[in-house]
XYZ file of N, CA and C in Angstrom:
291
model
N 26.804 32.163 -25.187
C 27.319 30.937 -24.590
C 26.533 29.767 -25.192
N 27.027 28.741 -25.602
C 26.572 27.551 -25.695
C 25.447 26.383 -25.221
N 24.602 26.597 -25.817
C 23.378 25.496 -24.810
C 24.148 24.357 -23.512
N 25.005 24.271 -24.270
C 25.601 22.955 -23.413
C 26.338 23.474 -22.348
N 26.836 24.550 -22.658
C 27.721 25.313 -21.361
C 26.476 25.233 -20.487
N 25.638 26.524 -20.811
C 25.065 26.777 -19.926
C 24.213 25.668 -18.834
N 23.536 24.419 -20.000
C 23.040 23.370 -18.761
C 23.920 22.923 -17.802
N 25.375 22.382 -18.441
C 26.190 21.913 -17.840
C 26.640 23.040 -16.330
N 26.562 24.405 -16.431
C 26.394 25.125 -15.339
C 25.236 25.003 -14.464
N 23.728 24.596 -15.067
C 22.710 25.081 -14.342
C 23.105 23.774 -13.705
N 23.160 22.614 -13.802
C 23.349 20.800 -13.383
C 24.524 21.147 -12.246
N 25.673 22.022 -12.256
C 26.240 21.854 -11.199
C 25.827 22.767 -9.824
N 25.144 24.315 -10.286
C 24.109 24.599 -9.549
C 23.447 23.784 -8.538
N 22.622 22.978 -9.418
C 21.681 22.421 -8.513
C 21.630 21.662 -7.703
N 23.904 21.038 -7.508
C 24.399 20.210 -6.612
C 24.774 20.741 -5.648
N 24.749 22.056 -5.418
C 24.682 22.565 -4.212
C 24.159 22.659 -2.870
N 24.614 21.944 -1.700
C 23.766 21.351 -0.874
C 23.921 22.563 0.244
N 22.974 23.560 0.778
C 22.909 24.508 1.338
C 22.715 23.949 2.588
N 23.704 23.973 3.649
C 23.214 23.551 4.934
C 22.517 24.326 6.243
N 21.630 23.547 6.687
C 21.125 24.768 7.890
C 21.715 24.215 8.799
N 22.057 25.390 10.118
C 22.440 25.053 10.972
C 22.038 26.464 12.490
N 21.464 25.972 13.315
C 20.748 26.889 14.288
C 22.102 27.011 15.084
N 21.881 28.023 15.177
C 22.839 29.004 16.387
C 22.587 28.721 17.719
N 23.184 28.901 19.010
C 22.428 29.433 20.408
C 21.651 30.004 20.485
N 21.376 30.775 19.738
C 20.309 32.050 20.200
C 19.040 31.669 19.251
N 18.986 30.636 18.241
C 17.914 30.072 17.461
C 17.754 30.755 16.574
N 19.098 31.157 16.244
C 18.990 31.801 14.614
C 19.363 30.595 13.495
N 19.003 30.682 12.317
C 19.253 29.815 10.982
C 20.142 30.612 10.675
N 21.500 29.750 10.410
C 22.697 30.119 9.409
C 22.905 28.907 8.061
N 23.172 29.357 6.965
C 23.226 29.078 6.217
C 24.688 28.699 5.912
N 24.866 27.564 5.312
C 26.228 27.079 4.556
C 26.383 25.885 3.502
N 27.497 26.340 2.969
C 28.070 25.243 1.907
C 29.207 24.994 2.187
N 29.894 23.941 1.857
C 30.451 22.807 1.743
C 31.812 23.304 1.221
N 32.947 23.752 1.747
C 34.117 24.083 0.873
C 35.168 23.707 0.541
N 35.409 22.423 1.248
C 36.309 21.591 1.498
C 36.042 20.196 2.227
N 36.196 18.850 2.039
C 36.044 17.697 2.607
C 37.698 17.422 3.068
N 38.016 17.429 4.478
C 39.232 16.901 4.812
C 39.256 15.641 5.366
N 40.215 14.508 5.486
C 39.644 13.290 5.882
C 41.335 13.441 7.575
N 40.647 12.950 8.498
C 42.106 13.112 9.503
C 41.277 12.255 10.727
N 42.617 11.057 11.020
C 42.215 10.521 12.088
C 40.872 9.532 11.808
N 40.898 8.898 10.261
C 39.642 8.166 10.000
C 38.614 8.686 9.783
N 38.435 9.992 9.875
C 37.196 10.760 9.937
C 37.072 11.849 8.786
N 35.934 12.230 8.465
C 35.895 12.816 7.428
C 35.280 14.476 8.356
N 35.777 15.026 7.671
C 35.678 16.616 8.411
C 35.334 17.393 7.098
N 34.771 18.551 7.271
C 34.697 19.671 6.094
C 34.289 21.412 6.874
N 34.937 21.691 5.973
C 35.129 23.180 5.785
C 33.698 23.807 5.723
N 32.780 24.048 6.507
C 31.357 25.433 6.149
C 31.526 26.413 5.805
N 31.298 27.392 4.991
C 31.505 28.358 4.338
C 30.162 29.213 4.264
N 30.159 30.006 4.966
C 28.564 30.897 5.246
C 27.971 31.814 3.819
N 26.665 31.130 3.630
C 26.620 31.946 2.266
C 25.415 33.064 2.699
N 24.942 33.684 1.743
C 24.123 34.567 1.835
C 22.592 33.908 1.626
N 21.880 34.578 1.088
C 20.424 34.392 1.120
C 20.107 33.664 -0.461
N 20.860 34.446 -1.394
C 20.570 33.799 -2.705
C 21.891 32.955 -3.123
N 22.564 32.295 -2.384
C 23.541 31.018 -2.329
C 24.600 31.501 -2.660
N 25.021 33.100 -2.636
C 26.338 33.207 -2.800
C 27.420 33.593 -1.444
N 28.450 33.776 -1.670
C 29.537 34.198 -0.404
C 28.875 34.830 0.362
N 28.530 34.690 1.397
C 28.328 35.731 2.343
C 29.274 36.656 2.957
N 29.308 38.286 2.766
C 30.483 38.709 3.503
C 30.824 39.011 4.952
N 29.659 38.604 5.362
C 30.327 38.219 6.747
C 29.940 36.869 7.276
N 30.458 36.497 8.393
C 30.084 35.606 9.138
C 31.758 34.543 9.235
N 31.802 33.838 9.695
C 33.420 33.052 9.661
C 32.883 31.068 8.843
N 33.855 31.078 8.574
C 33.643 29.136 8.395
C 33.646 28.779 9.691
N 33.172 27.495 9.680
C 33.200 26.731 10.690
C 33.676 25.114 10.410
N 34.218 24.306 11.229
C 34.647 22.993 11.093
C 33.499 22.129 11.387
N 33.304 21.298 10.755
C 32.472 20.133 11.198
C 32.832 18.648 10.497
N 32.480 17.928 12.046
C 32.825 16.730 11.569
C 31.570 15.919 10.875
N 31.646 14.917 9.781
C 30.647 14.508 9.217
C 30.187 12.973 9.571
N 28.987 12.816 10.337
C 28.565 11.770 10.784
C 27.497 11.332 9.873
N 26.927 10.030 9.760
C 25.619 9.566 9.615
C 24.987 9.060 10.675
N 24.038 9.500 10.886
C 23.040 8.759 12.071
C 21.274 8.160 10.875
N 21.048 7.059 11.465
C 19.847 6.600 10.831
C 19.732 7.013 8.990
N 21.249 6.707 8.545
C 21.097 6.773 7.181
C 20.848 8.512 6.657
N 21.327 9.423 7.299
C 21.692 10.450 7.507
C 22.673 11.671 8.151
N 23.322 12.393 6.758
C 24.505 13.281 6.938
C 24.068 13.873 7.939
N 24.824 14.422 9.185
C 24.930 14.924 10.222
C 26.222 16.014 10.427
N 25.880 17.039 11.297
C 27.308 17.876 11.297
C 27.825 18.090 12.857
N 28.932 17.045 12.819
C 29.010 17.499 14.461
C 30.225 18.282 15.005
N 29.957 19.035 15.991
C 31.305 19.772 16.681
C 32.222 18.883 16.457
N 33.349 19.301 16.181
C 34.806 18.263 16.426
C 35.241 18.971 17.793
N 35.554 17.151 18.527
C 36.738 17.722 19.951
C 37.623 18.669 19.342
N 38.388 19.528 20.350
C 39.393 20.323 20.255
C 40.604 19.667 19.643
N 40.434 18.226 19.778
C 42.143 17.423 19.097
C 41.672 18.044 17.573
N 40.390 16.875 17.323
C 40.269 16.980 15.752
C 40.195 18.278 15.388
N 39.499 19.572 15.862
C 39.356 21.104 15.578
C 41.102 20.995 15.052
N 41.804 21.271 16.240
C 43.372 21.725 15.668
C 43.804 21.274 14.692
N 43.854 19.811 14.912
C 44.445 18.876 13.670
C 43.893 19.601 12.073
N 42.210 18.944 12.206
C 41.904 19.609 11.201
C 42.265 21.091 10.156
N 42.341 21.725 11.217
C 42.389 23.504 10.920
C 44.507 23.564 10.328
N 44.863 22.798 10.898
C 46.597 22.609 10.678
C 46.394 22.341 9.195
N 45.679 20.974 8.578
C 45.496 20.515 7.673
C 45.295 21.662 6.500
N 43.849 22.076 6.817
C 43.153 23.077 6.000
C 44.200 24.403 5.548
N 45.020 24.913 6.244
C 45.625 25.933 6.845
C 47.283 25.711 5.520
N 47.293 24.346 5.810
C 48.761 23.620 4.744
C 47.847 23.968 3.055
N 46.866 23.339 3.246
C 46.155 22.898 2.143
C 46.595 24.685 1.292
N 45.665 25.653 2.434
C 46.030 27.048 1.588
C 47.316 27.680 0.787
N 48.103 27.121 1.751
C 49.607 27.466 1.555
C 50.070 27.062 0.786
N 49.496 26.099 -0.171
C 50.091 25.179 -1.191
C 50.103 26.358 -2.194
C-alpha cells in the first residue's frame, strides 16, 4: 500500500471520538458516533457500542442521544420519548434507502 494511503488511513483513525458513557449500575460503556440526525432543530446521533480496541462490538444495542453543549462542551442527553420516536422513524427510513 502506498505511504499516502496508509497516513491518510492512520489521520482518519485518529478522528475517532470514543465516547464514555456510565450505565445504572456504574459500568463504562463505550461508543462511537454512527450517524448525526438533525429533527425538530436538534441535532441527535446514532451510538454504536464498540469493543475495547475501537472496533464493533458484538454485543450490546445503539442507543439515541441527543447532542447538547453545556459550558462549551459536547454533551449526550436522553431524548424525550417524542424526539426518541421521531428520531428512530428517521434513522429506520435512512436504512431503507
Amino acid at each position: 500500500m502506498p505511504k499516502e494511503e496508509t497516513m491518510a488511513d492512520e489521520e482518519m483513525l485518529e478522528e475517532v471520538q470514543v465516547i464514555t458513557i456510565t450505565d445504572d449500575n456504574g459500568e463504562e460503556e463505550y461508543y462511537i458516533e454512527d450517524v448525526a440526525i438533525d429533527f425538530n432543530g436538534k441535532t441527535f446521533t446514532v451510538l454504536v457500542p464498540v469493543g475495547e480496541e475501537g472496533d464493533a462490538a458484538e454485543d450490546g444495542e445503539a442507543i439515541i442521544a441527543r447532542v447538547d453543549t453545556e459550558n462549551g462542551e459536547t454533551v449526550y442527553v436522553a431524548p424525550t420519548d417524542e424526539e426518541f420516536d421521531g428520531v428512530l422513524a428517521k434513522y429506520n427510513a435512512m436504512c431503507t434507502e
